[in-house]
């Protein structure tokens, strides 16, 4: 029995732990292709072009937008981010599952274009916990943290557009839930090519 590739989209407010859950999920498995996004943000120390992101300047990014090379793209806290379309479409057509870890604006664009995708909202246990995580991560200025917390309230209202919500209280438990979603989706009849 063969099946179609499934598009999994992990999304949620900044600092909720999307990247952490994604890293934990991918450890030791190669059965999901992870899309590498394009970004105009400068690389952080240790980040590698083509591994963490395809880093590029604004003009190059906007040229790709004009050429319709992105499945979705959005301005996220002053930088542009986009998902390369061909990688996603080619893998899905080849029967491979694909994972996107993108912001909420991007996830909503993908839902318009590929409503058959599986949309997973990662939620913070509380706004206080989110504030602590953003501070603890040590990557954002106080102003930027406040901007992210202010955005969170509105972002939480988008949750109803998703298929699943996973509260990231403890990473191991959140991981367990995301893994369960993946297993269940792979068993769904409409994702199987029955002959
Ligand atoms: P996002 O990718 O959603 O912006 P990150 O994965 O960068 O968020 O996580 C933000 C910070 O919160 C990081 O410092 C990370 O180690 C921490 N973190 C993630 N999940 C948890 C959790 N369940 N409990 C406590 N801290 C967490
Ligand atoms: P960071 O710069 O911290 O790596 O990511 C900032 C935010 O951009 C995160 O919320 C992340 O999920 C989001 N992001 C990363 N890649 C993409 C993408 O291709 N599209 C969109 N819309 N958001 C992205």
Short mmCIF file of C-alpha atoms and ligand atoms in Angstrom, two decimals:
data_model
loop_
_atom_site.label_atom_id
_atom_site.label_comp_id
_atom_site.label_asym_id
_atom_site.label_seq_id
_atom_site.Cartn_x
_atom_site.Cartn_y
_atom_site.Cartn_z
CA UNK A 1 0.00 0.00 0.00
CA UNK A 2 1.51 3.32 -1.02
CA UNK A 3 0.47 6.72 0.17
CA UNK A 4 0.70 10.37 -0.71
CA UNK A 5 3.22 12.68 0.92
CA UNK A 6 1.72 14.60 3.83
CA UNK A 7 2.52 18.22 4.55
CA UNK A 8 2.93 18.90 8.28
CA UNK A 9 2.99 22.54 9.34
CA UNK A 10 4.20 23.44 12.83
CA UNK A 11 3.40 26.98 13.80
CA UNK A 12 2.67 29.21 16.80
CA UNK A 13 3.82 32.37 18.56
CA UNK A 14 7.48 33.34 18.64
CA UNK A 15 9.31 31.76 21.57
CA UNK A 16 6.73 29.03 22.18
CA UNK A 17 9.28 26.32 21.36
CA UNK A 18 8.56 25.44 17.72
CA UNK A 19 12.24 25.15 16.87
CA UNK A 20 12.92 23.11 20.01
CA UNK A 21 10.09 20.67 19.26
CA UNK A 22 11.17 20.41 15.61
CA UNK A 23 14.77 19.59 16.58
CA UNK A 24 13.60 16.95 19.05
CA UNK A 25 11.26 15.47 16.46
CA UNK A 26 13.94 15.17 13.80
CA UNK A 27 16.55 13.58 16.02
CA UNK A 28 17.33 10.13 14.65
CA UNK A 29 14.67 10.09 11.94
CA UNK A 30 14.87 10.60 8.21
CA UNK A 31 11.28 9.90 7.22
CA UNK A 32 10.31 13.59 7.01
CA UNK A 33 11.84 16.10 4.65
CA UNK A 34 12.36 19.45 6.34
CA UNK A 35 11.94 22.53 4.22
CA UNK A 36 14.75 25.07 4.57
CA UNK A 37 13.35 28.58 4.40
CA UNK A 38 14.80 31.61 2.69
CA UNK A 39 15.41 34.57 5.00
CA UNK A 40 16.77 38.11 4.84
CA UNK A 41 17.78 37.93 8.51
CA UNK A 42 21.54 37.96 9.04
CA UNK A 43 22.88 34.55 10.15
CA UNK A 44 23.36 34.12 13.91
CA UNK A 45 26.66 32.77 15.14
CA UNK A 46 26.93 29.10 14.21
CA UNK A 47 24.20 29.20 11.57
CA UNK A 48 25.10 27.83 8.16
CA UNK A 49 23.74 28.99 4.82
CA UNK A 50 21.75 26.20 3.19
CA UNK A 51 21.43 24.32 6.47
CA UNK A 52 19.60 26.68 8.84
CA UNK A 53 18.27 29.02 6.17
CA UNK A 54 19.05 30.17 2.67
CA UNK A 55 20.29 33.59 3.70
CA UNK A 56 19.88 36.31 1.09
CA UNK A 57 19.53 40.05 0.73
CA UNK A 58 16.16 41.75 0.32
CA UNK A 59 16.50 42.31 -3.43
CA UNK A 60 17.26 38.66 -4.09
CA UNK A 61 14.34 37.61 -1.90
CA UNK A 62 11.91 40.00 -3.62
CA UNK A 63 13.06 38.78 -7.04
CA UNK A 64 12.11 35.25 -5.96
CA UNK A 65 8.73 36.58 -4.82
CA UNK A 66 8.20 38.07 -8.29
CA UNK A 67 9.15 34.74 -9.86
CA UNK A 68 6.57 33.05 -7.63
CA UNK A 69 9.21 30.76 -6.14
CA UNK A 70 7.65 30.74 -2.66
CA UNK A 71 4.73 28.68 -1.47
CA UNK A 72 4.26 31.38 1.16
CA UNK A 73 6.25 34.30 2.44
CA UNK A 74 5.83 36.86 5.21
CA UNK A 75 7.51 39.67 7.06
CA UNK A 76 8.29 38.32 10.52
CA UNK A 77 9.61 40.87 12.98
CA UNK A 78 11.23 43.06 10.27
CA UNK A 79 12.78 40.26 8.22
CA UNK A 80 11.40 38.38 5.23
CA UNK A 81 10.96 34.61 5.37
CA UNK A 82 9.70 32.28 2.66
CA UNK A 83 9.17 28.60 1.93
CA UNK A 84 10.65 27.43 -1.40
CA UNK A 85 7.75 25.98 -3.36
CA UNK A 86 9.54 23.39 -5.54
CA UNK A 87 11.08 21.52 -2.61
CA UNK A 88 7.69 21.06 -0.97
CA UNK A 89 5.75 20.17 -4.11
CA UNK A 90 8.39 17.77 -5.48
CA UNK A 91 8.69 15.86 -2.22
CA UNK A 92 4.95 15.55 -1.77
CA UNK A 93 4.60 14.33 -5.36
CA UNK A 94 7.27 11.72 -4.65
CA UNK A 95 5.33 10.41 -1.66
CA UNK A 96 7.63 11.98 0.95
CA UNK A 97 6.24 13.78 4.00
CA UNK A 98 7.37 17.37 4.44
CA UNK A 99 7.65 19.48 7.59
CA UNK A 100 7.41 23.27 7.69
CA UNK A 101 8.14 25.28 10.82
CA UNK A 102 6.84 28.73 10.00
CA UNK A 103 5.05 31.67 11.55
CA UNK A 104 1.27 32.00 11.73
CA UNK A 105 0.89 34.36 8.76
CA UNK A 106 2.77 31.86 6.61
CA UNK A 107 0.79 28.88 7.92
CA UNK A 108 -2.47 30.61 7.02
CA UNK A 109 -1.21 31.21 3.46
CA UNK A 110 -0.26 27.55 3.12
CA UNK A 111 -3.69 26.53 4.41
CA UNK A 112 -5.31 28.54 1.60
CA UNK A 113 -3.18 26.80 -1.01
CA UNK A 114 -2.90 23.33 0.49
CA UNK A 115 -5.86 22.81 2.83
CA UNK A 116 -5.11 19.08 2.86
CA UNK A 117 -1.98 19.82 4.96
CA UNK A 118 -1.89 19.03 8.67
CA UNK A 119 -1.71 22.23 10.69
CA UNK A 120 -0.35 21.97 14.23
CA UNK A 121 -0.53 24.95 16.56
CA UNK A 122 2.08 24.95 19.31
CA UNK A 123 0.65 26.88 22.24
CA UNK A 124 2.43 28.25 25.31
CA UNK A 125 1.16 26.99 28.70
CA UNK A 126 0.73 30.67 29.68
CA UNK A 127 1.77 34.13 28.57
CA UNK A 128 4.09 34.28 31.60
CA UNK A 129 5.86 31.12 30.47
CA UNK A 130 6.20 32.58 26.97
CA UNK A 131 7.73 35.77 28.39
CA UNK A 132 10.22 33.69 30.39
CA UNK A 133 11.18 31.67 27.33
CA UNK A 134 11.71 34.74 25.18
CA UNK A 135 13.88 36.31 27.91
CA UNK A 136 15.71 33.05 28.59
CA UNK A 137 16.51 32.51 24.91
CA UNK A 138 18.61 35.65 25.04
CA UNK A 139 18.30 36.45 21.33
CA UNK A 140 15.89 39.37 21.40
CA UNK A 141 15.98 42.88 22.81
CA UNK A 142 13.46 43.89 25.50
CA UNK A 143 11.58 45.90 22.87
CA UNK A 144 11.45 42.95 20.53
CA UNK A 145 10.25 40.65 23.34
CA UNK A 146 7.44 43.05 24.12
CA UNK A 147 6.48 43.15 20.44
CA UNK A 148 6.35 39.34 20.35
CA UNK A 149 4.25 39.13 23.53
CA UNK A 150 1.83 41.74 22.21
CA UNK A 151 1.46 39.77 18.96
CA UNK A 152 0.78 36.57 20.89
CA UNK A 153 -2.69 37.60 22.03
CA UNK A 154 -3.91 38.05 18.45
CA UNK A 155 -2.02 35.00 17.26
CA UNK A 156 -3.79 32.80 19.82
CA UNK A 157 -7.07 33.71 18.13
CA UNK A 158 -5.87 31.96 14.95
CA UNK A 159 -5.71 28.64 16.79
CA UNK A 160 -9.19 27.63 15.63
CA UNK A 161 -7.92 27.55 12.02
CA UNK A 162 -5.58 24.66 12.86
CA UNK A 163 -6.21 20.90 12.96
CA UNK A 164 -4.38 20.26 16.22
CA UNK A 165 -3.16 22.18 19.24
CA UNK A 166 -0.20 21.00 21.27
CA UNK A 167 0.56 22.83 24.50
CA UNK A 168 4.32 22.95 24.91
CA UNK A 169 4.51 22.62 28.65
CA UNK A 170 7.29 20.05 28.71
CA UNK A 171 9.23 19.40 25.52
CA UNK A 172 9.05 15.59 25.89
CA UNK A 173 5.25 15.67 26.24
CA UNK A 174 4.81 18.08 23.34
CA UNK A 175 7.08 15.87 21.24
CA UNK A 176 5.05 12.79 22.14
CA UNK A 177 1.88 14.53 20.95
CA UNK A 178 3.38 15.70 17.67
CA UNK A 179 4.68 12.16 17.04
CA UNK A 180 1.22 10.77 17.77
CA UNK A 181 -0.32 13.20 15.26
CA UNK A 182 2.17 12.12 12.60
CA UNK A 183 1.45 8.43 13.22
CA UNK A 184 -2.31 8.98 13.14
CA UNK A 185 -2.22 11.09 9.97
CA UNK A 186 -0.16 8.43 8.21
CA UNK A 187 -2.89 5.89 9.01
CA UNK A 188 -5.75 8.00 7.69
CA UNK A 189 -7.59 6.37 4.81
CA UNK A 190 -7.64 9.52 2.72
CA UNK A 191 -3.85 9.72 2.91
CA UNK A 192 -3.49 6.20 1.54
CA UNK A 193 -3.58 5.38 -2.14
CA UNK A 194 -5.86 2.37 -1.96
CA UNK A 195 -6.03 0.17 -5.01
P1 LIG B 1 10.37 29.34 18.66
O1 LIG B 1 11.10 28.51 17.63
O2 LIG B 1 8.93 29.01 18.77
O3 LIG B 1 10.57 30.82 18.50
P2 LIG B 1 12.37 28.24 20.51
O4 LIG B 1 12.36 26.79 20.12
O5 LIG B 1 13.53 29.08 20.06
O6 LIG B 1 11.00 28.96 20.10
O7 LIG B 1 12.25 28.28 22.10
C1 LIG B 1 12.33 29.49 22.83
C2 LIG B 1 13.05 29.24 24.15
O8 LIG B 1 12.22 28.46 25.00
C3 LIG B 1 14.36 28.49 24.00
O9 LIG B 1 15.32 29.03 24.88
C4 LIG B 1 14.00 27.05 24.39
O10 LIG B 1 15.10 26.36 24.93
C5 LIG B 1 12.91 27.27 25.43
N1 LIG B 1 11.90 26.20 25.49
C6 LIG B 1 11.32 25.54 24.46
N2 LIG B 1 10.40 24.65 24.93
C7 LIG B 1 10.39 24.76 26.27
C8 LIG B 1 9.65 24.12 27.32
N3 LIG B 1 8.74 23.17 27.08
N4 LIG B 1 9.89 24.49 28.60
C9 LIG B 1 10.80 25.46 28.88
N5 LIG B 1 11.55 26.10 27.94
C10 LIG B 1 11.34 25.76 26.65
P1 LIG B 2 14.13 32.92 13.51
O1 LIG B 2 14.64 34.14 12.81
O2 LIG B 2 14.12 33.08 15.02
O3 LIG B 2 14.84 31.67 13.04
O4 LIG B 2 12.60 32.73 13.07
C1 LIG B 2 11.69 33.75 13.31
C2 LIG B 2 10.31 33.29 12.94
O5 LIG B 2 10.20 33.07 11.54
C3 LIG B 2 9.87 31.97 13.59
O6 LIG B 2 8.54 32.16 14.10
C4 LIG B 2 9.84 30.99 12.45
O7 LIG B 2 8.86 29.98 12.63
C5 LIG B 2 9.47 31.90 11.30
N1 LIG B 2 9.85 31.34 10.00
C6 LIG B 2 10.94 30.61 9.67
N2 LIG B 2 10.92 30.28 8.38
C7 LIG B 2 9.77 30.79 7.86
C8 LIG B 2 9.17 30.76 6.57
O8 LIG B 2 9.67 30.19 5.60
N3 LIG B 2 7.99 31.41 6.44
C9 LIG B 2 7.38 32.06 7.45
N4 LIG B 2 6.20 32.64 7.20
N5 LIG B 2 7.90 32.09 8.69
C10 LIG B 2 9.10 31.47 8.89
#
